[in-house]
mmCIF file of N, CA and C and ligand atoms in Angstrom:
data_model
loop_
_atom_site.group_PDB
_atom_site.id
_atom_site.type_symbol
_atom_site.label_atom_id
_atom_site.label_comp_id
_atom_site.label_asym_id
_atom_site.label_seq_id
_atom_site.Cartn_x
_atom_site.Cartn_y
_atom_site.Cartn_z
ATOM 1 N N UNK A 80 13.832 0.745 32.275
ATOM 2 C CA UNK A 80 12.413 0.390 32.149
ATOM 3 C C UNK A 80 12.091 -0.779 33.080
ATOM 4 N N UNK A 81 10.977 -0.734 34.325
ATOM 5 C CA UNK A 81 10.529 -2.024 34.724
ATOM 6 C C UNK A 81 9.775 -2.557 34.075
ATOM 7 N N UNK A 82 10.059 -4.047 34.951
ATOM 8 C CA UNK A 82 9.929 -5.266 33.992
ATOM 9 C C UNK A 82 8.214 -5.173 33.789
ATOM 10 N N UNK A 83 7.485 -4.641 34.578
ATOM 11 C CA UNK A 83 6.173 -4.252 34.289
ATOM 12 C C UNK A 83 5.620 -3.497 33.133
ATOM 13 N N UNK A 84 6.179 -2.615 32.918
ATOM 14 C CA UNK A 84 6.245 -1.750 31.363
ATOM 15 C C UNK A 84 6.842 -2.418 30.768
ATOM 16 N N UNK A 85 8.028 -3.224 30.430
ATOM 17 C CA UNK A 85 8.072 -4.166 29.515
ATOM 18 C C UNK A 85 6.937 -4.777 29.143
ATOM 19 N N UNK A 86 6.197 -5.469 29.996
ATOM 20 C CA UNK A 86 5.152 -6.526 29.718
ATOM 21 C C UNK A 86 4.466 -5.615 28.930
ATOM 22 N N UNK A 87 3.407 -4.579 29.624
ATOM 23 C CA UNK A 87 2.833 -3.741 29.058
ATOM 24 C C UNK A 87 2.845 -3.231 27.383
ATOM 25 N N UNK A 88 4.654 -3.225 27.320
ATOM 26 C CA UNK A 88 5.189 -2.481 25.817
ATOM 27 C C UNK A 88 4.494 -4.156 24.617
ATOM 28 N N UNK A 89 5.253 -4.976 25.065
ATOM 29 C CA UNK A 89 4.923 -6.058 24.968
ATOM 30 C C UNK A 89 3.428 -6.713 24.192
ATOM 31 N N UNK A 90 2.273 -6.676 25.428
ATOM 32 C CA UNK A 90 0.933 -6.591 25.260
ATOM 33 C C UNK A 90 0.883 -5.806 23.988
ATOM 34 N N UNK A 91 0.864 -4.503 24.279
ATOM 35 C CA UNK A 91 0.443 -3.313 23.284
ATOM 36 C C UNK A 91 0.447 -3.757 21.924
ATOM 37 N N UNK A 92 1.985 -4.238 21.725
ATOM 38 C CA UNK A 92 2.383 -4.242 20.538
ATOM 39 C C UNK A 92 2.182 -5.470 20.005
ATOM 40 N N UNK A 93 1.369 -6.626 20.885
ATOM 41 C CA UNK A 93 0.313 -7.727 20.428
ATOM 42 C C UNK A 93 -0.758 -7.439 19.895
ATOM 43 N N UNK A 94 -1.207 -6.385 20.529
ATOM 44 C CA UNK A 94 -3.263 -6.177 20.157
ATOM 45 C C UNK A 94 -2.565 -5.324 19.002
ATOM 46 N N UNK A 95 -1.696 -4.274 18.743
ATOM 47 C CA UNK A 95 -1.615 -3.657 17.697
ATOM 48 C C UNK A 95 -1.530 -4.759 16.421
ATOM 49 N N UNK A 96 -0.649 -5.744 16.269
ATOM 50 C CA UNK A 96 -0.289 -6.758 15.565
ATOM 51 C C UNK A 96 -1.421 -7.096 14.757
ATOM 52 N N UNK A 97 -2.608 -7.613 16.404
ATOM 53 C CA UNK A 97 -3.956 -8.700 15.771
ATOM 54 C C UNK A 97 -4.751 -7.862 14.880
ATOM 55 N N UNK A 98 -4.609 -6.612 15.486
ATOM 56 C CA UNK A 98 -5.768 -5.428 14.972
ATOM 57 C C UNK A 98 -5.614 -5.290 13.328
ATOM 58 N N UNK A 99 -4.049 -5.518 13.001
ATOM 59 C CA UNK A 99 -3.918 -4.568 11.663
ATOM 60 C C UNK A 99 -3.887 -5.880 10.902
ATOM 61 N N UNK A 100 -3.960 -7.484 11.482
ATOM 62 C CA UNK A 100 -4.091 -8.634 10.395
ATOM 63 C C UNK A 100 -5.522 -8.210 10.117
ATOM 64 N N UNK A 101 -6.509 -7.691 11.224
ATOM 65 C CA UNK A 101 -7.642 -8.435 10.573
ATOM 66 C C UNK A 101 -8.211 -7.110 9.750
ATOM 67 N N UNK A 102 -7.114 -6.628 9.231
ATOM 68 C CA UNK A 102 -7.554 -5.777 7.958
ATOM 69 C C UNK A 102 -8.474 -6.392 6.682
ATOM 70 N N UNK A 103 -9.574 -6.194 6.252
ATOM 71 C CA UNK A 103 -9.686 -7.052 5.105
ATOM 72 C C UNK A 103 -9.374 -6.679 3.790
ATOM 73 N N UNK A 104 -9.492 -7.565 3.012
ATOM 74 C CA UNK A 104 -8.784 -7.713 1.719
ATOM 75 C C UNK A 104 -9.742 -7.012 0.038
ATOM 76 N N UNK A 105 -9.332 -6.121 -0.353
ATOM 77 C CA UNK A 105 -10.597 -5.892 -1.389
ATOM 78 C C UNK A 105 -10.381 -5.756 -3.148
ATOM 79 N N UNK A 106 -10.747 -6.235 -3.263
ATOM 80 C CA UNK A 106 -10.002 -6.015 -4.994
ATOM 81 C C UNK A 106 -11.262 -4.913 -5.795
ATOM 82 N N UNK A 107 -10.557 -4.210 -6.430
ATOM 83 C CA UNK A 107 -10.752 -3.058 -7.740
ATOM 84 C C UNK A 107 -10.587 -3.387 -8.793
ATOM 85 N N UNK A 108 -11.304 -3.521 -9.542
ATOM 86 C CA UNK A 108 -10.634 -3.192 -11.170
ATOM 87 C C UNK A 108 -11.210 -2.230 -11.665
ATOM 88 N N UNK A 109 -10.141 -1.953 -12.579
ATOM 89 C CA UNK A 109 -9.611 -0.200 -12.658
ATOM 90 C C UNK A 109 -10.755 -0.393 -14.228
ATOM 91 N N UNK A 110 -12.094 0.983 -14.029
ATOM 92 C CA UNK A 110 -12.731 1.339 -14.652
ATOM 93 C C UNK A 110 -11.756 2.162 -15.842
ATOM 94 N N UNK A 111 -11.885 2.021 -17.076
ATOM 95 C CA UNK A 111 -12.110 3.220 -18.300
ATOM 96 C C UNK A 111 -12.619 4.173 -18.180
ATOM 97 N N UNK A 112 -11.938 5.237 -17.886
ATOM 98 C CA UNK A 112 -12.316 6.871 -18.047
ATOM 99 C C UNK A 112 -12.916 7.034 -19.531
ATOM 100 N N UNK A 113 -13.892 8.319 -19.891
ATOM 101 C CA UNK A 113 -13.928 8.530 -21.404
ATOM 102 C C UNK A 113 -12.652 8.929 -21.985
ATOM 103 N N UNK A 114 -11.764 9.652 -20.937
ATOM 104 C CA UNK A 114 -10.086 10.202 -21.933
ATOM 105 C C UNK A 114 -9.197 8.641 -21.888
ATOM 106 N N UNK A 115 -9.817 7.801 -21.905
ATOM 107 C CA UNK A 115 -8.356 6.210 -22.054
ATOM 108 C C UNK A 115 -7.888 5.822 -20.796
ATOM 109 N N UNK A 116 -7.937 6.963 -19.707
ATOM 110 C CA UNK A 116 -7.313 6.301 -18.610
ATOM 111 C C UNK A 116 -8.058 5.374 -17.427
ATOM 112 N N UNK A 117 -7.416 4.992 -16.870
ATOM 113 C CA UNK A 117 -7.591 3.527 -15.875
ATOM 114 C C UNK A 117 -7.497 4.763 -14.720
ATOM 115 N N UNK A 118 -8.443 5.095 -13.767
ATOM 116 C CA UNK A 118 -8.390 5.368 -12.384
ATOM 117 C C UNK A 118 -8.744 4.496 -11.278
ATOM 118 N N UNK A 119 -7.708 4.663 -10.176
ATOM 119 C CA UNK A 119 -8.197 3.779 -8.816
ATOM 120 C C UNK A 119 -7.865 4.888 -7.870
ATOM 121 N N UNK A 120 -8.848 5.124 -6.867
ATOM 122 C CA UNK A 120 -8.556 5.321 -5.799
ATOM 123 C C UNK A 120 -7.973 4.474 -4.587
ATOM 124 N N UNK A 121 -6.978 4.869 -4.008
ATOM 125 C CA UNK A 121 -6.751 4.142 -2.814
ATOM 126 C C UNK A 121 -6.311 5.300 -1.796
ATOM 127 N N UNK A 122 -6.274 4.234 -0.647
ATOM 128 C CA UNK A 122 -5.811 4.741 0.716
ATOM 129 C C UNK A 122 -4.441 3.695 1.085
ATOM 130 N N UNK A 123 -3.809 4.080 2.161
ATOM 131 C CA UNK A 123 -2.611 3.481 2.889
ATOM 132 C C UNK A 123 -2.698 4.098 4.479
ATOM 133 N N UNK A 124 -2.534 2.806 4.981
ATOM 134 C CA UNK A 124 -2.746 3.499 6.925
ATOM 135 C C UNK A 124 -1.672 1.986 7.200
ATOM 136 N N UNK A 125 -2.132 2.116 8.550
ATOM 137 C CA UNK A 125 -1.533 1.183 9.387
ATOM 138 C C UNK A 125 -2.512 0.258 9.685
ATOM 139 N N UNK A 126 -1.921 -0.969 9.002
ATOM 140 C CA UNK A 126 -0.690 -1.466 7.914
ATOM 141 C C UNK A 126 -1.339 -1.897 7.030
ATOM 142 N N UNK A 127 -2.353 -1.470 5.775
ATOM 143 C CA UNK A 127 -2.512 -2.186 5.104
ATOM 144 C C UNK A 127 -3.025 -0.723 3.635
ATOM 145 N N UNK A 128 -3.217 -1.407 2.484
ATOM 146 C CA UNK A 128 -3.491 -0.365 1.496
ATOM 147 C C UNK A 128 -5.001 -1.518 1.450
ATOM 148 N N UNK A 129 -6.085 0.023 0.758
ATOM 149 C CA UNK A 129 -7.064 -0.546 0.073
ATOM 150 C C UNK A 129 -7.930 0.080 -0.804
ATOM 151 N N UNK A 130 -8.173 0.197 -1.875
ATOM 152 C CA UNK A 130 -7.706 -1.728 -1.931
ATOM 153 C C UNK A 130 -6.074 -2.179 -2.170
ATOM 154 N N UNK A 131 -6.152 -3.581 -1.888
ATOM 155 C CA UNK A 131 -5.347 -4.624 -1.937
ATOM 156 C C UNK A 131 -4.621 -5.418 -3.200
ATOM 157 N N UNK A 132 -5.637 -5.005 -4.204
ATOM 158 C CA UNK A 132 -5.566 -6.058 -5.600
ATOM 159 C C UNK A 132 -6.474 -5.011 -6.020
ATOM 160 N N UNK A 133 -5.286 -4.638 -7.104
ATOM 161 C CA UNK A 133 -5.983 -4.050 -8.442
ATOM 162 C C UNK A 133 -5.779 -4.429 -9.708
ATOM 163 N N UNK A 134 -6.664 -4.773 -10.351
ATOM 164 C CA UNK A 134 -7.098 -5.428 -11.830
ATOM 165 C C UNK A 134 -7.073 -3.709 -12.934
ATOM 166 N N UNK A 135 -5.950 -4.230 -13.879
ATOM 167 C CA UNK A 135 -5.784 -3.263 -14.693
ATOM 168 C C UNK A 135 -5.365 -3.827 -16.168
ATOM 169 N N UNK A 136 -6.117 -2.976 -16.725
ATOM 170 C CA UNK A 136 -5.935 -3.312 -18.822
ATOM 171 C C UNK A 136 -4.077 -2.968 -19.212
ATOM 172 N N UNK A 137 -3.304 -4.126 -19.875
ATOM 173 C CA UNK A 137 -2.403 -3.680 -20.049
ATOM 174 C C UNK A 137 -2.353 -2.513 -21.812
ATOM 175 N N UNK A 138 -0.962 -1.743 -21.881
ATOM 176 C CA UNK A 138 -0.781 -1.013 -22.293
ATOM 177 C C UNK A 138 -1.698 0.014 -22.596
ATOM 178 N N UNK A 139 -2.801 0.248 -21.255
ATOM 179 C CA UNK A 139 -3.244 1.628 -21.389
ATOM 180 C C UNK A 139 -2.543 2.287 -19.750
ATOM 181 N N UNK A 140 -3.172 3.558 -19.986
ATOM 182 C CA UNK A 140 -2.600 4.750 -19.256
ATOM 183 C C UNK A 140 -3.230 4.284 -17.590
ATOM 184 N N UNK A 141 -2.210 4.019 -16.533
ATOM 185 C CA UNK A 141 -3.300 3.717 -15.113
ATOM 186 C C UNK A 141 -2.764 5.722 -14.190
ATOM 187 N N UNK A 142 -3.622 5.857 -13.208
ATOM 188 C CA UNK A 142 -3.544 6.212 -12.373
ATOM 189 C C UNK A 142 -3.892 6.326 -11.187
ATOM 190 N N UNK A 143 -3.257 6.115 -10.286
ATOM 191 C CA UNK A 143 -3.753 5.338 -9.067
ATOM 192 C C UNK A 143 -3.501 6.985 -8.369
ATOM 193 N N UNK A 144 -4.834 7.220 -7.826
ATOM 194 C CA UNK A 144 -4.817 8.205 -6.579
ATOM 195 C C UNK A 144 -4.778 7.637 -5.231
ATOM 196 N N UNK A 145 -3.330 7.967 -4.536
ATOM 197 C CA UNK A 145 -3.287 7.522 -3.247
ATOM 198 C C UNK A 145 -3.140 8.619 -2.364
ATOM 199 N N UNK A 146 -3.768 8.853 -1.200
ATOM 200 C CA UNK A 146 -3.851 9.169 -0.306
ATOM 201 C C UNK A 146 -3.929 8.275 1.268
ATOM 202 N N UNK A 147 -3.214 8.944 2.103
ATOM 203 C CA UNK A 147 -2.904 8.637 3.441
ATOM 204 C C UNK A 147 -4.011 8.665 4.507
ATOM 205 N N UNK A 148 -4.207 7.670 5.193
ATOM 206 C CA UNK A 148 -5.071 7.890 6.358
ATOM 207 C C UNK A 148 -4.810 8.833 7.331
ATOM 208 N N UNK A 149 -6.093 9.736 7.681
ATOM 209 C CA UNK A 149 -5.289 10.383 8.775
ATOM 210 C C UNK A 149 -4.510 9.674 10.292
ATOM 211 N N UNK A 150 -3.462 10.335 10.459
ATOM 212 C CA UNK A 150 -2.431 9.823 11.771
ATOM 213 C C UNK A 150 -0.937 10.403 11.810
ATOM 214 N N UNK A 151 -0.179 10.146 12.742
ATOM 215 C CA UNK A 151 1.247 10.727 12.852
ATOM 216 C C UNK A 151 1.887 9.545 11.866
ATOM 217 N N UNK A 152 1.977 8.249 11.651
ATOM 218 C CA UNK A 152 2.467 7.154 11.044
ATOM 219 C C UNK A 152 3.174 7.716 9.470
ATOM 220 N N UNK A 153 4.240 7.839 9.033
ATOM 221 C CA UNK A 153 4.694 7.644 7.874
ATOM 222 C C UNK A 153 4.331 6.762 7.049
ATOM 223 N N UNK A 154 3.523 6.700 5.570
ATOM 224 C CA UNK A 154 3.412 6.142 4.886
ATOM 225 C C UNK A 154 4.350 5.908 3.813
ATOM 226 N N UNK A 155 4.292 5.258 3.032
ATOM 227 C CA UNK A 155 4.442 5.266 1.386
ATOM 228 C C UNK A 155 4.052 4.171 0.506
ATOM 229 N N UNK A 156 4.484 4.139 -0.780
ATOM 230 C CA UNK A 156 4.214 3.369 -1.933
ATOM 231 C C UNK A 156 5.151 3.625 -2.686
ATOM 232 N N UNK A 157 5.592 2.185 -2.895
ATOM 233 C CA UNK A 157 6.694 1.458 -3.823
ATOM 234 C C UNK A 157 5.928 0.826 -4.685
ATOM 235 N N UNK A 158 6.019 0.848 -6.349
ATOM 236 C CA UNK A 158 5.890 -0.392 -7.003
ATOM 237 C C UNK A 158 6.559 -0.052 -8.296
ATOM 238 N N UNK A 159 7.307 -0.841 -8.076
ATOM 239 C CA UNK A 159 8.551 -1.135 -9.140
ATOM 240 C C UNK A 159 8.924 -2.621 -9.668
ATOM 241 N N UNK A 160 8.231 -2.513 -11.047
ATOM 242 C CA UNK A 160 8.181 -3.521 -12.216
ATOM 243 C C UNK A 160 8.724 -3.006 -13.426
ATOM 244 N N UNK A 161 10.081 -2.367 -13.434
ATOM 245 C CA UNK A 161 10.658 -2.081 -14.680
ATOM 246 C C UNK A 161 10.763 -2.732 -15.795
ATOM 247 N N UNK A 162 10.430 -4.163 -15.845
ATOM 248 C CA UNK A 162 10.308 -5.037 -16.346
ATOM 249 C C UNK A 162 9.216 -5.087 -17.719
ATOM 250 N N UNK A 163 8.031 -4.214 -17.232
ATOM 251 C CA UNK A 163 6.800 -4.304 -17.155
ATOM 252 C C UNK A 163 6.188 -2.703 -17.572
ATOM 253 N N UNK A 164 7.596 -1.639 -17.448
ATOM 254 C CA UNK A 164 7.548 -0.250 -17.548
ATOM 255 C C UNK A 164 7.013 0.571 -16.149
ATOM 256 N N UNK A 165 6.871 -0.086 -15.260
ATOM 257 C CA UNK A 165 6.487 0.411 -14.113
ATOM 258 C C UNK A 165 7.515 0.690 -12.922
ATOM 259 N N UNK A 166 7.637 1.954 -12.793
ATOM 260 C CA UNK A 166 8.827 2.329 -11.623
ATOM 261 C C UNK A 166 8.341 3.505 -11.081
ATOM 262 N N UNK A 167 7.168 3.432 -9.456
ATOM 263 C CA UNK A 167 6.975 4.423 -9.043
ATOM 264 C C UNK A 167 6.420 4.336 -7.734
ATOM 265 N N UNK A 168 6.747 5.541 -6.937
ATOM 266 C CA UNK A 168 6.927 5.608 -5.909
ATOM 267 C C UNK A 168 6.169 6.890 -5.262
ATOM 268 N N UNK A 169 5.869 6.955 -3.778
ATOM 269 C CA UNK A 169 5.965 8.638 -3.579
ATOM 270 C C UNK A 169 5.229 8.309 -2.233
ATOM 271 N N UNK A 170 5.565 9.088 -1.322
ATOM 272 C CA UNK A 170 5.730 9.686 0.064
ATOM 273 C C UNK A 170 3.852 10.076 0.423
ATOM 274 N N UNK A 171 3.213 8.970 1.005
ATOM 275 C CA UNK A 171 1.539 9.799 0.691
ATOM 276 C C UNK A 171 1.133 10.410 2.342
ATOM 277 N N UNK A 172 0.539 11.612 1.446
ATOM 278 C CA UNK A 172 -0.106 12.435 2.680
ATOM 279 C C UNK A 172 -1.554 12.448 2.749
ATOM 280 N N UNK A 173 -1.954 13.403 3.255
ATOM 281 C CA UNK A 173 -3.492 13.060 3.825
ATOM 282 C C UNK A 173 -4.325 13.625 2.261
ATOM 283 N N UNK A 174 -3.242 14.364 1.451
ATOM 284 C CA UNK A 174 -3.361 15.167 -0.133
ATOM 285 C C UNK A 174 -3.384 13.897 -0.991
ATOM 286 N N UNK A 175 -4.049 13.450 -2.005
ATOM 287 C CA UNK A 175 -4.213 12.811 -2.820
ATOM 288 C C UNK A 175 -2.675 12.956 -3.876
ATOM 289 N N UNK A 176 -1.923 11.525 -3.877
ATOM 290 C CA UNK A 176 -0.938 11.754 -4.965
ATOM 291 C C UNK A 176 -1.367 10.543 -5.996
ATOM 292 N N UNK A 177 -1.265 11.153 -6.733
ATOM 293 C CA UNK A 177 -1.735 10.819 -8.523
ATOM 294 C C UNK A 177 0.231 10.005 -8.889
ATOM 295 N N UNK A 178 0.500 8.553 -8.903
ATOM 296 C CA UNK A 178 1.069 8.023 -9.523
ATOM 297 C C UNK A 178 0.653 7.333 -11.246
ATOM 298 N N UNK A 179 1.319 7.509 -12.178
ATOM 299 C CA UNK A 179 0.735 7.447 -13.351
ATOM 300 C C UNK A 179 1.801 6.888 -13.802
ATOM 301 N N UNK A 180 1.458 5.307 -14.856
ATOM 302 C CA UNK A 180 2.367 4.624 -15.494
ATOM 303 C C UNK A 180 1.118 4.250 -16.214
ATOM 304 N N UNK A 181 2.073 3.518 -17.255
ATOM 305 C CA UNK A 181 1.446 2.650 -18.467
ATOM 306 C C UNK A 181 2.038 1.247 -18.218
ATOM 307 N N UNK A 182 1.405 0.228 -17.372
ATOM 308 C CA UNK A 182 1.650 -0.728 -18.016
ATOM 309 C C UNK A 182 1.873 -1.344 -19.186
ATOM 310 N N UNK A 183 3.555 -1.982 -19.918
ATOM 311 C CA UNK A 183 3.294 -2.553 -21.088
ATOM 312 C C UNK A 183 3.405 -4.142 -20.698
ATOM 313 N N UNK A 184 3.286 -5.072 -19.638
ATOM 314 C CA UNK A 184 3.406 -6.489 -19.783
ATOM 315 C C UNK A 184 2.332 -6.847 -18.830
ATOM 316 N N UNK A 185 1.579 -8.004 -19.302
ATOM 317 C CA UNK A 185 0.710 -8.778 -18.082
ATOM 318 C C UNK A 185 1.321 -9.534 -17.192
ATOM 319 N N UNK A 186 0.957 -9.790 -15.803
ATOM 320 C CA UNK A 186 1.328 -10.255 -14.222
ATOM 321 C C UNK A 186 1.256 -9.338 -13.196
ATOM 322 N N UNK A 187 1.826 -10.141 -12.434
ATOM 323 C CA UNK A 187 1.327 -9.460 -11.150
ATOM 324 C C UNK A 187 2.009 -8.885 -10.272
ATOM 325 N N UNK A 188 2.215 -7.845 -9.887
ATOM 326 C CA UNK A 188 3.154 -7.064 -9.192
ATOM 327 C C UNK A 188 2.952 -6.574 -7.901
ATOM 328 N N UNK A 189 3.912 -6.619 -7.664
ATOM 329 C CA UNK A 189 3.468 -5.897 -6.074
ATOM 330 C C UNK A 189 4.147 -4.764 -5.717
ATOM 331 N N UNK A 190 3.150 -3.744 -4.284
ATOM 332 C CA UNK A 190 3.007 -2.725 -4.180
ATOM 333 C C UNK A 190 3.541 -2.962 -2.819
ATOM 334 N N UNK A 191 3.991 -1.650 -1.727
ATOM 335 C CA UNK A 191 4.291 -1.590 -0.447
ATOM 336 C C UNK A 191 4.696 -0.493 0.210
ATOM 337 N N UNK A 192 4.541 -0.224 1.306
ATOM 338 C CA UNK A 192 5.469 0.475 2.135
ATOM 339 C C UNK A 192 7.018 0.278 2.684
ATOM 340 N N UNK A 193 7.983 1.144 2.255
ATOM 341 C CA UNK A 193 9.002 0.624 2.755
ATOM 342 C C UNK A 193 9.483 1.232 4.017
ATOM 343 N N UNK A 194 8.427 1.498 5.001
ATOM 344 C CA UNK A 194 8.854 2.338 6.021
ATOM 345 C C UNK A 194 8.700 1.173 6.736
ATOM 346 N N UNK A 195 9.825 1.621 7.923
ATOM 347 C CA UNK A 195 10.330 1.011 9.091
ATOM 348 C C UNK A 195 10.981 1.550 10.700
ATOM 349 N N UNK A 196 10.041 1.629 11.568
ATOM 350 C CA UNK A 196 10.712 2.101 12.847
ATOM 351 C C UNK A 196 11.902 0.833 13.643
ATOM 352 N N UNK A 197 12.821 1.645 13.491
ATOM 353 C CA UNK A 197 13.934 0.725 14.133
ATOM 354 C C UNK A 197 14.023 -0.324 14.047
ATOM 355 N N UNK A 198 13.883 -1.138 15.330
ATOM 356 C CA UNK A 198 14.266 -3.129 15.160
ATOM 357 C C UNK A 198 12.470 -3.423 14.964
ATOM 358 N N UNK A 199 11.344 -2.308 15.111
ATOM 359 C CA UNK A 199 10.147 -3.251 14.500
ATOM 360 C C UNK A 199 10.514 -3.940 12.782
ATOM 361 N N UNK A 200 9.154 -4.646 13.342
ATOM 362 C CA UNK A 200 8.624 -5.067 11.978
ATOM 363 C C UNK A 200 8.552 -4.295 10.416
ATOM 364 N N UNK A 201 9.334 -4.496 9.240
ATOM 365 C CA UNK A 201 8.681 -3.300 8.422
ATOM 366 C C UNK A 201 6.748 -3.085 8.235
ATOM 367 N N UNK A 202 6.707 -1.919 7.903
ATOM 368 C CA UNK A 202 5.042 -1.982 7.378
ATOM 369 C C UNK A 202 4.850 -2.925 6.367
ATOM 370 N N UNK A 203 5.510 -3.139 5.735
ATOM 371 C CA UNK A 203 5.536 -4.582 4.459
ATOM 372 C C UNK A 203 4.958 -5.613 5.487
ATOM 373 N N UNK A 204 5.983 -5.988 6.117
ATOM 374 C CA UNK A 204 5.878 -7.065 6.949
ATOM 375 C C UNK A 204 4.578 -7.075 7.856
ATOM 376 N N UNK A 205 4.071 -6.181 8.298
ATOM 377 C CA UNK A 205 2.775 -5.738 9.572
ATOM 378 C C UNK A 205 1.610 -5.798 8.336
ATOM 379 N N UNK A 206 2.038 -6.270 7.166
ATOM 380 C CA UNK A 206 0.631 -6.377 5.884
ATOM 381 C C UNK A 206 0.354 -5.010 4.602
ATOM 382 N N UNK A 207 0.895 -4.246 5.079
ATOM 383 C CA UNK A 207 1.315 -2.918 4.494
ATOM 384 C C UNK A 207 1.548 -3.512 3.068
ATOM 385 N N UNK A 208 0.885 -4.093 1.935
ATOM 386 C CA UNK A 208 1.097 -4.351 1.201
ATOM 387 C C UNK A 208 0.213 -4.803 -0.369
ATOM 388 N N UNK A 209 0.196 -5.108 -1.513
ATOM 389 C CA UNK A 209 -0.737 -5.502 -2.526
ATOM 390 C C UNK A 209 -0.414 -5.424 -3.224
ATOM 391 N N UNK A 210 -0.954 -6.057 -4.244
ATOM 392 C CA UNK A 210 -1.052 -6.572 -5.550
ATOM 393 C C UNK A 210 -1.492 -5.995 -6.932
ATOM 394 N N UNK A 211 -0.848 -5.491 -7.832
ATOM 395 C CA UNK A 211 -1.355 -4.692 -9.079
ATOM 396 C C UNK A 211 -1.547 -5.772 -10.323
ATOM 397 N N UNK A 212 -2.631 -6.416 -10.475
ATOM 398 C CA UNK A 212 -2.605 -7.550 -11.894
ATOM 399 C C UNK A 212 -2.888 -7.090 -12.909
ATOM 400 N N UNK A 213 -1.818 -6.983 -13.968
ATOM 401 C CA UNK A 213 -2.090 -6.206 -15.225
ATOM 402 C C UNK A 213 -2.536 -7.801 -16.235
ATOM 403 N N UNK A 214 -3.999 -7.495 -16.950
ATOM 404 C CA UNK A 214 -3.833 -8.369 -17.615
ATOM 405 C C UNK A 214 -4.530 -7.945 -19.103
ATOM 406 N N UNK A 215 -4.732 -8.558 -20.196
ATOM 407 C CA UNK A 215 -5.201 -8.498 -21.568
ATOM 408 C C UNK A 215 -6.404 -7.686 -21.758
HETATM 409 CU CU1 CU B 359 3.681 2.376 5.992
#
């Protein structure tokens, strides 16, 4: 590779960087269905989920519909608070996936992508990431 396309690779992968901080930040709290359950919609792209912060009633039923932005980019979602009864995960496509737990403890947990191309940055790390606050 010349040292010119270096620079270039370089650049690129600066403006990509600035672009996906100035994602903004949005918080949800998760409405009561008439059947008991807590629904949120979200999305996940590059690099960020949104929303960001979701506000949820503990020990009722949540389900978070996530779906993928369209693009070639691998997504996913991790959030695992076993602690808390929460351990779930799943691979999102441009198809809406329905993760469903019951929070039983209040705090705050966090959510992410654990995808990673080679020696980059993980998507965690590029902001790919948020917050689930279960409270009273
Ligand atoms: Cu990702």
């Amino acid at each position: 590779m010349k040292k010119r396309d270096v620079l270039l690779l370089i650049f690129s992968l600066c403006v990509t960087a600035t672009l996906a901080v100035a994602h903004v930040s949005r918080t949800v709290i998760a409405t009561l269905d008439p059947d008991g359950v807590q629904r949120v919609a979200m999305t996940g792209g590059s690099y960020y989920f949104d929303p960001d912060r979701i506000v949820v009633k503990v020990n009722l039923p949540v389900e978070l519909k996530v779906r993928k932005e369209p693009g070639l980019a691998p997504h996913d979602i991790v959030l695992k608070a076993p602690e808390a009864g929460i351990d779930v995960s799943a691979k999102l496509t441009e198809e809406p996936t329905v993760l469903a737990f019951t929070p039983r403890k209040t705090g705050v947990f966090t959510f992410y992508c654990d995808k990673k191309l080679l020696f980059f940055e993980s998507h965690r790390d590029k902001g790919m990431h948020g917050v689930l606050e279960v409270v009273e």
